[in-house]
Structure formats: structure tokens, C-alpha cells
PDB file of C-alpha atoms in Angstrom:
ATOM      1  CA  UNK A  21      -5.331 -61.337 -73.212  1.00  0.00           C
ATOM      2  CA  UNK A  22      -1.697 -61.351 -73.982  1.00  0.00           C
ATOM      3  CA  UNK A  23       0.518 -62.991 -71.630  1.00  0.00           C
ATOM      4  CA  UNK A  24       3.758 -64.049 -71.041  1.00  0.00           C
ATOM      5  CA  UNK A  25       4.602 -68.474 -70.208  1.00  0.00           C
ATOM      6  CA  UNK A  26       7.846 -69.476 -68.561  1.00  0.00           C
ATOM      7  CA  UNK A  27       8.473 -72.166 -68.145  1.00  0.00           C
ATOM      8  CA  UNK A  28      11.375 -72.550 -65.435  1.00  0.00           C
ATOM      9  CA  UNK A  29      12.888 -75.699 -64.496  1.00  0.00           C
ATOM     10  CA  UNK A  30      15.370 -77.013 -61.462  1.00  0.00           C
ATOM     11  CA  UNK A  31      16.919 -79.804 -59.676  1.00  0.00           C
ATOM     12  CA  UNK A  32      15.297 -79.887 -55.551  1.00  0.00           C
ATOM     13  CA  UNK A  33      13.049 -77.148 -54.492  1.00  0.00           C
ATOM     14  CA  UNK A  34      11.544 -77.127 -50.656  1.00  0.00           C
ATOM     15  CA  UNK A  35       8.668 -73.938 -49.326  1.00  0.00           C
ATOM     16  CA  UNK A  36       8.939 -73.912 -45.605  1.00  0.00           C
ATOM     17  CA  UNK A  37       5.857 -74.279 -43.918  1.00  0.00           C
ATOM     18  CA  UNK A  38       5.398 -70.463 -42.010  1.00  0.00           C
ATOM     19  CA  UNK A  39       4.361 -72.401 -38.864  1.00  0.00           C
ATOM     20  CA  UNK A  40       6.643 -75.073 -38.750  1.00  0.00           C
ATOM     21  CA  UNK A  41      10.205 -73.126 -36.676  1.00  0.00           C
ATOM     22  CA  UNK A  42      11.857 -76.049 -35.965  1.00  0.00           C
ATOM     23  CA  UNK A  43      12.397 -79.671 -35.776  1.00  0.00           C
ATOM     24  CA  UNK A  44      10.908 -81.575 -39.125  1.00  0.00           C
ATOM     25  CA  UNK A  45      10.569 -79.378 -41.756  1.00  0.00           C
ATOM     26  CA  UNK A  46       7.701 -79.884 -44.496  1.00  0.00           C
ATOM     27  CA  UNK A  47       7.809 -78.826 -47.838  1.00  0.00           C
ATOM     28  CA  UNK A  48       4.505 -77.058 -48.845  1.00  0.00           C
ATOM     29  CA  UNK A  49       2.908 -79.039 -51.873  1.00  0.00           C
ATOM     30  CA  UNK A  50       3.455 -76.113 -54.340  1.00  0.00           C
ATOM     31  CA  UNK A  51       4.943 -72.233 -53.659  1.00  0.00           C
ATOM     32  CA  UNK A  52       3.182 -70.003 -52.479  1.00  0.00           C
ATOM     33  CA  UNK A  53       2.455 -66.395 -53.861  1.00  0.00           C
ATOM     34  CA  UNK A  54       5.689 -64.586 -52.106  1.00  0.00           C
ATOM     35  CA  UNK A  55       7.583 -67.794 -53.519  1.00  0.00           C
ATOM     36  CA  UNK A  56       6.618 -66.661 -57.091  1.00  0.00           C
ATOM     37  CA  UNK A  57       7.290 -62.501 -56.412  1.00  0.00           C
ATOM     38  CA  UNK A  58      10.573 -63.050 -54.987  1.00  0.00           C
ATOM     39  CA  UNK A  59      11.416 -64.982 -58.700  1.00  0.00           C
ATOM     40  CA  UNK A  60      10.907 -62.095 -60.703  1.00  0.00           C
ATOM     41  CA  UNK A  61      12.137 -59.273 -58.232  1.00  0.00           C
ATOM     42  CA  UNK A  62      15.171 -61.124 -58.483  1.00  0.00           C
ATOM     43  CA  UNK A  63      14.707 -61.437 -62.238  1.00  0.00           C
ATOM     44  CA  UNK A  64      14.096 -57.709 -62.950  1.00  0.00           C
ATOM     45  CA  UNK A  65      16.640 -56.428 -60.158  1.00  0.00           C
ATOM     46  CA  UNK A  66      14.213 -54.929 -58.255  1.00  0.00           C
ATOM     47  CA  UNK A  67      10.712 -55.518 -55.356  1.00  0.00           C
ATOM     48  CA  UNK A  68       8.304 -56.814 -57.631  1.00  0.00           C
ATOM     49  CA  UNK A  69       4.927 -56.512 -55.841  1.00  0.00           C
ATOM     50  CA  UNK A  70       1.380 -57.652 -56.973  1.00  0.00           C
ATOM     51  CA  UNK A  71       0.453 -54.348 -56.856  1.00  0.00           C
ATOM     52  CA  UNK A  72       2.656 -54.110 -60.375  1.00  0.00           C
ATOM     53  CA  UNK A  73       2.088 -57.046 -61.705  1.00  0.00           C
ATOM     54  CA  UNK A  74      -0.619 -59.523 -61.736  1.00  0.00           C
ATOM     55  CA  UNK A  75       0.614 -63.354 -61.746  1.00  0.00           C
ATOM     56  CA  UNK A  76      -0.730 -66.959 -62.528  1.00  0.00           C
ATOM     57  CA  UNK A  77       1.490 -70.528 -62.373  1.00  0.00           C
ATOM     58  CA  UNK A  78       1.001 -74.254 -62.479  1.00  0.00           C
ATOM     59  CA  UNK A  79       3.811 -75.810 -60.619  1.00  0.00           C
ATOM     60  CA  UNK A  80       4.851 -80.115 -60.672  1.00  0.00           C
ATOM     61  CA  UNK A  81       7.986 -82.348 -59.876  1.00  0.00           C
ATOM     62  CA  UNK A  82       8.935 -85.401 -60.048  1.00  0.00           C
ATOM     63  CA  UNK A  83       7.820 -86.653 -56.272  1.00  0.00           C
ATOM     64  CA  UNK A  84       9.144 -86.027 -52.663  1.00  0.00           C
ATOM     65  CA  UNK A  85      12.184 -87.132 -49.791  1.00  0.00           C
ATOM     66  CA  UNK A  86      13.745 -86.135 -47.243  1.00  0.00           C
ATOM     67  CA  UNK A  87      17.497 -84.789 -46.115  1.00  0.00           C
ATOM     68  CA  UNK A  88      19.477 -84.415 -43.283  1.00  0.00           C
ATOM     69  CA  UNK A  89      20.837 -80.499 -43.087  1.00  0.00           C
ATOM     70  CA  UNK A  90      23.162 -79.068 -40.504  1.00  0.00           C
ATOM     71  CA  UNK A  91      21.084 -75.782 -39.183  1.00  0.00           C
ATOM     72  CA  UNK A  92      23.038 -73.486 -36.712  1.00  0.00           C
ATOM     73  CA  UNK A  93      21.010 -72.123 -34.075  1.00  0.00           C
ATOM     74  CA  UNK A  94      21.917 -68.917 -33.053  1.00  0.00           C
ATOM     75  CA  UNK A  95      21.901 -67.477 -29.569  1.00  0.00           C
ATOM     76  CA  UNK A  96      23.517 -64.238 -28.008  1.00  0.00           C
ATOM     77  CA  UNK A  97      26.202 -64.149 -30.729  1.00  0.00           C
ATOM     78  CA  UNK A  98      27.112 -67.609 -30.141  1.00  0.00           C
ATOM     79  CA  UNK A  99      25.549 -70.531 -32.072  1.00  0.00           C
ATOM     80  CA  UNK A 100      25.493 -74.313 -32.287  1.00  0.00           C
ATOM     81  CA  UNK A 101      25.121 -76.762 -35.025  1.00  0.00           C
ATOM     82  CA  UNK A 102      21.731 -79.081 -34.720  1.00  0.00           C
ATOM     83  CA  UNK A 103      20.744 -81.898 -37.741  1.00  0.00           C
ATOM     84  CA  UNK A 104      17.444 -81.236 -38.772  1.00  0.00           C
ATOM     85  CA  UNK A 105      14.673 -83.258 -41.429  1.00  0.00           C
ATOM     86  CA  UNK A 106      14.131 -81.352 -44.158  1.00  0.00           C
ATOM     87  CA  UNK A 107      11.146 -81.657 -47.262  1.00  0.00           C
ATOM     88  CA  UNK A 108      12.384 -81.719 -50.530  1.00  0.00           C
ATOM     89  CA  UNK A 109      10.390 -81.717 -53.878  1.00  0.00           C
ATOM     90  CA  UNK A 110      13.120 -83.716 -57.718  1.00  0.00           C
ATOM     91  CA  UNK A 111      12.921 -82.273 -60.485  1.00  0.00           C
ATOM     92  CA  UNK A 112      10.162 -79.507 -60.015  1.00  0.00           C
ATOM     93  CA  UNK A 113       8.832 -77.283 -62.595  1.00  0.00           C
ATOM     94  CA  UNK A 114       7.132 -74.272 -62.841  1.00  0.00           C
ATOM     95  CA  UNK A 115       4.961 -71.908 -65.674  1.00  0.00           C
ATOM     96  CA  UNK A 116       4.520 -69.312 -64.506  1.00  0.00           C
ATOM     97  CA  UNK A 117       2.345 -66.238 -66.147  1.00  0.00           C
ATOM     98  CA  UNK A 118       2.676 -63.188 -66.501  1.00  0.00           C
ATOM     99  CA  UNK A 119       0.179 -60.147 -67.838  1.00  0.00           C
ATOM    100  CA  UNK A 120       2.836 -57.678 -68.777  1.00  0.00           C
ATOM    101  CA  UNK A 121       4.890 -58.208 -71.831  1.00  0.00           C
ATOM    102  CA  UNK A 122       7.992 -56.099 -71.281  1.00  0.00           C
ATOM    103  CA  UNK A 123       9.363 -58.471 -68.092  1.00  0.00           C
ATOM    104  CA  UNK A 124      10.264 -60.902 -71.484  1.00  0.00           C
ATOM    105  CA  UNK A 125      13.781 -59.460 -71.931  1.00  0.00           C
ATOM    106  CA  UNK A 126      13.729 -59.526 -67.580  1.00  0.00           C
ATOM    107  CA  UNK A 127      13.541 -63.448 -68.201  1.00  0.00           C
ATOM    108  CA  UNK A 128      16.031 -63.784 -70.620  1.00  0.00           C
ATOM    109  CA  UNK A 129      18.855 -61.959 -68.924  1.00  0.00           C
ATOM    110  CA  UNK A 130      17.682 -61.957 -64.826  1.00  0.00           C
ATOM    111  CA  UNK A 131      19.253 -59.552 -63.406  1.00  0.00           C
ATOM    112  CA  UNK A 132      20.273 -62.283 -59.865  1.00  0.00           C
ATOM    113  CA  UNK A 133      20.391 -65.627 -60.663  1.00  0.00           C
ATOM    114  CA  UNK A 134      16.750 -66.912 -59.855  1.00  0.00           C
ATOM    115  CA  UNK A 135      15.417 -69.629 -56.733  1.00  0.00           C
ATOM    116  CA  UNK A 136      12.718 -70.993 -56.718  1.00  0.00           C
ATOM    117  CA  UNK A 137      12.447 -71.708 -52.843  1.00  0.00           C
ATOM    118  CA  UNK A 138      15.902 -71.809 -50.670  1.00  0.00           C
ATOM    119  CA  UNK A 139      18.639 -69.792 -51.272  1.00  0.00           C
ATOM    120  CA  UNK A 140      20.717 -73.205 -52.826  1.00  0.00           C
ATOM    121  CA  UNK A 141      17.547 -74.312 -54.855  1.00  0.00           C
ATOM    122  CA  UNK A 142      18.806 -72.845 -58.440  1.00  0.00           C
ATOM    123  CA  UNK A 143      16.255 -72.983 -61.558  1.00  0.00           C
ATOM    124  CA  UNK A 144      17.015 -71.988 -64.998  1.00  0.00           C
ATOM    125  CA  UNK A 145      14.605 -70.696 -67.850  1.00  0.00           C
ATOM    126  CA  UNK A 146      13.506 -72.896 -70.383  1.00  0.00           C
ATOM    127  CA  UNK A 147      11.506 -71.068 -72.492  1.00  0.00           C
ATOM    128  CA  UNK A 148       9.445 -68.559 -73.051  1.00  0.00           C
ATOM    129  CA  UNK A 149       6.872 -67.927 -75.775  1.00  0.00           C
ATOM    130  CA  UNK A 150       3.423 -64.800 -75.466  1.00  0.00           C
ATOM    131  CA  UNK A 151       0.965 -66.292 -75.124  1.00  0.00           C
ATOM    132  CA  UNK A 152      -3.165 -65.674 -75.770  1.00  0.00           C
ATOM    133  CA  UNK A 153      -5.475 -66.656 -72.489  1.00  0.00           C
ATOM    134  CA  UNK A 154      -8.940 -66.913 -73.790  1.00  0.00           C
ATOM    135  CA  UNK A 155     -11.505 -67.053 -70.288  1.00  0.00           C
ATOM    136  CA  UNK A 156     -13.408 -70.188 -71.002  1.00  0.00           C
ATOM    137  CA  UNK A 157     -15.509 -72.535 -68.298  1.00  0.00           C
ATOM    138  CA  UNK A 158     -15.750 -76.156 -67.338  1.00  0.00           C
ATOM    139  CA  UNK A 159     -11.648 -76.712 -67.378  1.00  0.00           C
ATOM    140  CA  UNK A 160      -8.840 -78.574 -65.532  1.00  0.00           C
ATOM    141  CA  UNK A 161      -7.464 -75.850 -62.679  1.00  0.00           C
ATOM    142  CA  UNK A 162      -4.983 -76.217 -60.172  1.00  0.00           C
ATOM    143  CA  UNK A 163      -1.492 -76.702 -59.592  1.00  0.00           C
ATOM    144  CA  UNK A 164      -1.271 -73.593 -57.848  1.00  0.00           C
ATOM    145  CA  UNK A 165      -2.088 -71.935 -54.919  1.00  0.00           C
ATOM    146  CA  UNK A 166      -5.698 -70.410 -54.429  1.00  0.00           C
ATOM    147  CA  UNK A 167      -7.962 -68.361 -53.432  1.00  0.00           C
ATOM    148  CA  UNK A 168     -10.149 -69.423 -49.691  1.00  0.00           C
ATOM    149  CA  UNK A 169     -13.366 -70.498 -51.055  1.00  0.00           C
ATOM    150  CA  UNK A 170     -12.547 -71.079 -54.256  1.00  0.00           C
ATOM    151  CA  UNK A 171     -15.429 -73.363 -55.956  1.00  0.00           C
ATOM    152  CA  UNK A 172     -14.742 -77.214 -56.627  1.00  0.00           C
ATOM    153  CA  UNK A 173     -11.112 -76.465 -54.736  1.00  0.00           C
ATOM    154  CA  UNK A 174      -9.435 -78.752 -52.073  1.00  0.00           C
ATOM    155  CA  UNK A 175      -6.594 -79.329 -49.819  1.00  0.00           C
ATOM    156  CA  UNK A 176      -4.366 -77.835 -47.522  1.00  0.00           C
ATOM    157  CA  UNK A 177      -5.395 -74.703 -46.148  1.00  0.00           C
ATOM    158  CA  UNK A 178      -2.819 -71.821 -45.400  1.00  0.00           C
ATOM    159  CA  UNK A 179      -2.633 -68.071 -44.212  1.00  0.00           C
ATOM    160  CA  UNK A 180       0.622 -67.209 -46.986  1.00  0.00           C
ATOM    161  CA  UNK A 181       1.549 -63.710 -47.351  1.00  0.00           C
ATOM    162  CA  UNK A 182       1.771 -62.670 -51.249  1.00  0.00           C
ATOM    163  CA  UNK A 183       4.871 -61.029 -51.052  1.00  0.00           C
ATOM    164  CA  UNK A 184       7.763 -59.176 -48.348  1.00  0.00           C
ATOM    165  CA  UNK A 185       8.835 -56.241 -47.562  1.00  0.00           C
ATOM    166  CA  UNK A 186      12.660 -55.040 -48.578  1.00  0.00           C
ATOM    167  CA  UNK A 187      13.141 -53.706 -45.504  1.00  0.00           C
ATOM    168  CA  UNK A 188      15.417 -54.831 -42.583  1.00  0.00           C
ATOM    169  CA  UNK A 189      13.740 -56.995 -41.140  1.00  0.00           C
ATOM    170  CA  UNK A 190      11.265 -57.843 -43.995  1.00  0.00           C
ATOM    171  CA  UNK A 191       8.188 -57.787 -43.625  1.00  0.00           C
ATOM    172  CA  UNK A 192       4.842 -60.410 -44.540  1.00  0.00           C
ATOM    173  CA  UNK A 193       2.688 -58.326 -46.374  1.00  0.00           C
ATOM    174  CA  UNK A 194      -1.231 -59.137 -47.822  1.00  0.00           C
ATOM    175  CA  UNK A 195      -0.853 -62.281 -45.762  1.00  0.00           C
ATOM    176  CA  UNK A 196      -4.773 -64.729 -46.626  1.00  0.00           C
ATOM    177  CA  UNK A 197      -5.946 -67.821 -46.656  1.00  0.00           C
ATOM    178  CA  UNK A 198      -5.580 -69.700 -49.510  1.00  0.00           C
ATOM    179  CA  UNK A 199      -6.206 -72.932 -50.981  1.00  0.00           C
ATOM    180  CA  UNK A 200      -2.786 -75.681 -51.935  1.00  0.00           C
ATOM    181  CA  UNK A 201      -4.539 -77.381 -54.981  1.00  0.00           C
ATOM    182  CA  UNK A 202      -0.927 -79.921 -56.273  1.00  0.00           C
ATOM    183  CA  UNK A 203      -3.575 -82.064 -58.017  1.00  0.00           C
ATOM    184  CA  UNK A 204      -5.680 -81.012 -61.194  1.00  0.00           C
ATOM    185  CA  UNK A 205      -9.663 -80.666 -60.917  1.00  0.00           C
ATOM    186  CA  UNK A 206     -12.800 -79.676 -62.710  1.00  0.00           C
ATOM    187  CA  UNK A 207     -13.795 -76.693 -62.473  1.00  0.00           C
ATOM    188  CA  UNK A 208     -16.907 -75.087 -63.221  1.00  0.00           C
ATOM    189  CA  UNK A 209     -16.459 -71.624 -63.505  1.00  0.00           C
ATOM    190  CA  UNK A 210     -14.859 -68.960 -65.051  1.00  0.00           C
ATOM    191  CA  UNK A 211     -10.992 -68.375 -65.811  1.00  0.00           C
ATOM    192  CA  UNK A 212      -8.066 -67.785 -67.803  1.00  0.00           C
ATOM    193  CA  UNK A 213      -7.309 -70.446 -70.281  1.00  0.00           C
ATOM    194  CA  UNK A 214      -3.992 -71.841 -71.606  1.00  0.00           C
ATOM    195  CA  UNK A 215      -4.949 -73.928 -75.610  1.00  0.00           C
ATOM    196  CA  UNK A 216      -1.789 -75.832 -75.770  1.00  0.00           C
ATOM    197  CA  UNK A 217      -1.444 -76.696 -72.395  1.00  0.00           C
ATOM    198  CA  UNK A 218      -5.226 -77.697 -71.804  1.00  0.00           C
ATOM    199  CA  UNK A 219      -5.054 -76.260 -68.832  1.00  0.00           C
ATOM    200  CA  UNK A 220      -7.025 -73.339 -66.754  1.00  0.00           C
ATOM    201  CA  UNK A 221      -4.622 -70.563 -65.312  1.00  0.00           C
ATOM    202  CA  UNK A 222      -5.439 -68.880 -62.577  1.00  0.00           C
ATOM    203  CA  UNK A 223      -4.684 -65.027 -61.988  1.00  0.00           C
ATOM    204  CA  UNK A 224      -3.749 -63.738 -58.717  1.00  0.00           C
ATOM    205  CA  UNK A 225      -4.488 -60.040 -59.553  1.00  0.00           C
TER     206      UNK A 225
END
């Protein structure tokens, strides 16, 4: 299968756990699908959902740290400031796989600034390449989110939306359980394989 492999890099990122509303804000170890579809939507300049495009990705970072952040809590049109601790990931990079080659143009000249995580987490496109993904068994797979029940996968299980609506207020859509797999593991079954990178690619179709 022909696919685009887009290498994207940034300085910091943080992916919020939906269950944590206040207090210490940990980061998910890998980006959720909703973040990926938000990134693609920014590149195209319009909403992109799983109905439009299948995606896969492999995510790396070089460490984790904690920052102090000022937030503003609003109530009855009045606000007060507070300070929270927020985890963030250092030097994130993502290898994004798309099954539609037309998206090459969108990532060459993104319509909006590209963000990975929060509104301040700017990223840049380092490389775009057309690759051939073949199905193969007995591969290294991981550093991504996987559907709950994927054979051999382990890690935190979290219910996450696949994407959000473009309505006001936004609505979380397609919520289901995923395994947050922040390392590679030996996957015995068949999946797509990037021969150059020597890792499996789980395509969310």
C-alpha cells in the first residue's frame, strides 16, 4: 500500500488525561487520535475525521519534566488565577502515516500553524516521503495507541475520543478504549510494516 510518511518535530508537548480536571496535570505518554486528526485538520484547513482518512503513527520523545503553569479559573464572568503543575514531554517527534497521498500538499503548505498537544506546542514538518507499506507478521510494534485487546500489547488503558466535532461547544466523538503503548513490543500477528524504519504501523481504519 502506498502511504505518506510525515516526520514532525517539536520542542515540548503535553497530552491531557480527560479524567484530570484540576490539580496536577499528567500527560498521556503518546498522542490520542483526536490530537492527530486535529493536526491533520490544521494542515488541510478544514475538519478531517476517521471517515475521511486512515492514520497510523509512531511517537518518540527524549524525556519527561514538570512545569509550573498559571491558569485562570472562570466563574460567573469572574476569574481568579491559580498555579498548577503540568507534565510535558521533551523534543517530541512523530512519524505520521496517511493512506491518502493527496495530503502531501497540505503538509507542504499547512493552512494553519501545526500544533501537537496544547495551543502553544508548535511543531514543524521535517520530512515528507511516499513509502510502501506491506503487511507482515512478527514485527516490532508500538509507541502509539492501539485498540483495546490488541494481542501482546500492554500499558495504560484509557477511553479516548477519536476526534471532535467542529460545533460550539465541541463534542467528543468515537470514544472507545485504547492501549497507550509507549514502547515497541514483539507483535506476532500481521500488520503494516515500514521496511526502512523497521517497525510495524498500526493503521486506524
